[in-house]
Amino acid sequence: MTTETGGQRALVEEATKKSGLVWVDGQALWHVWVDGAMCVVGGGPGEQPLPALADGGAATVVVRSKDKGGRLVSWTADVALLPPGEQAWTAAVDELRGKRLNIPDLETVTERWARECQVFRLTPRGAPVESPGAMPDGSGAAVPVVTSATTRRPIPAGLPRLLLRRRGRRDTD
């Protein structure tokens, strides 16, 4: 594994801060950046599910470019569950509360998150797995599941005439 440089650390931090959505082990999550790490809340009623983080350990974070929308950087994170009430949990929740969209219970959300949800801190580990100039050739998209279902069928033979007839009526109105 290569060692991390200051520029790589800055890329991970800035890209993650600016992106409103990241993928953690294939799951899209909203997040905030607090004190050198990414923090997420979820797992409770009305919040984002966090199955990818439930076991802790390590995770791969994929960050998209804010302007182009494509994959910008991927990094490995050490995942830690923050216990409610600790200083790191409070700092993360203060930032998360400010970024949570459509929050139904602004006054009591901190207590609800402490009671019903989990807050995780994802700290970057080592050099990025992928970064500009070091991207894989493939798209990274999952291969579609083989199925007999289809959404594409030939259009009915009379449809073009029907559409032309309707268009003709509108033009004369």
Coordinates of C-alpha atoms in Angstrom, one line a residue, residues 30 32-35 37-44 47 50 80-98 103 105-123:
W30 CA -25.8 11.7 3.2
V32 CA -21.1 15.6 7.1
W33 CA -17.4 16.1 7.6
V34 CA -16.3 16.7 11.3
D35 CA -12.8 17.0 12.7
A37 CA -13.7 12.3 9.4
M38 CA -17.0 11.7 7.7
C39 CA -20.0 11.2 10.0
V40 CA -23.4 9.6 9.2
V41 CA -26.5 9.0 11.2
G42 CA -29.2 6.5 10.5
G43 CA -30.5 3.1 11.3
G44 CA -33.7 4.3 13.1
E47 CA -33.6 7.9 8.9
L50 CA -27.0 1.8 7.5
A80 CA -16.4 3.5 14.5
L81 CA -19.7 3.7 16.2
L82 CA -19.9 6.8 18.4
P83 CA -21.6 6.2 21.8
P84 CA -24.4 8.8 22.5
G85 CA -23.3 11.6 24.9
E86 CA -19.6 11.5 24.2
Q87 CA -17.9 14.6 22.9
A88 CA -17.3 13.2 19.4
W89 CA -21.0 12.1 19.2
T90 CA -22.2 15.5 20.3
A91 CA -19.9 17.3 17.7
A92 CA -21.1 15.0 15.0
V93 CA -24.8 15.3 15.9
D94 CA -24.6 19.1 16.0
E95 CA -23.3 19.1 12.4
L96 CA -25.6 16.4 11.2
R97 CA -28.7 18.2 12.6
G98 CA -27.8 21.3 10.6
I103 CA -36.3 17.2 9.8
D105 CA -38.6 17.1 15.0
L106 CA -35.9 19.8 15.1
E107 CA -36.3 20.4 18.9
T108 CA -36.0 16.8 20.0
V109 CA -34.0 15.2 17.2
T110 CA -30.8 14.9 19.3
E111 CA -32.7 12.8 21.9
R112 CA -34.3 10.7 19.2
W113 CA -31.0 10.0 17.5
A114 CA -29.5 9.0 20.9
R115 CA -32.4 6.7 21.6
E116 CA -33.2 5.2 18.2
C117 CA -30.3 5.7 15.8
Q118 CA -26.6 5.1 15.3
V119 CA -23.9 7.7 14.6
F120 CA -20.8 6.4 12.8
R121 CA -17.5 8.1 12.2
L122 CA -15.5 7.1 9.1
T123 CA -11.9 8.1 9.3

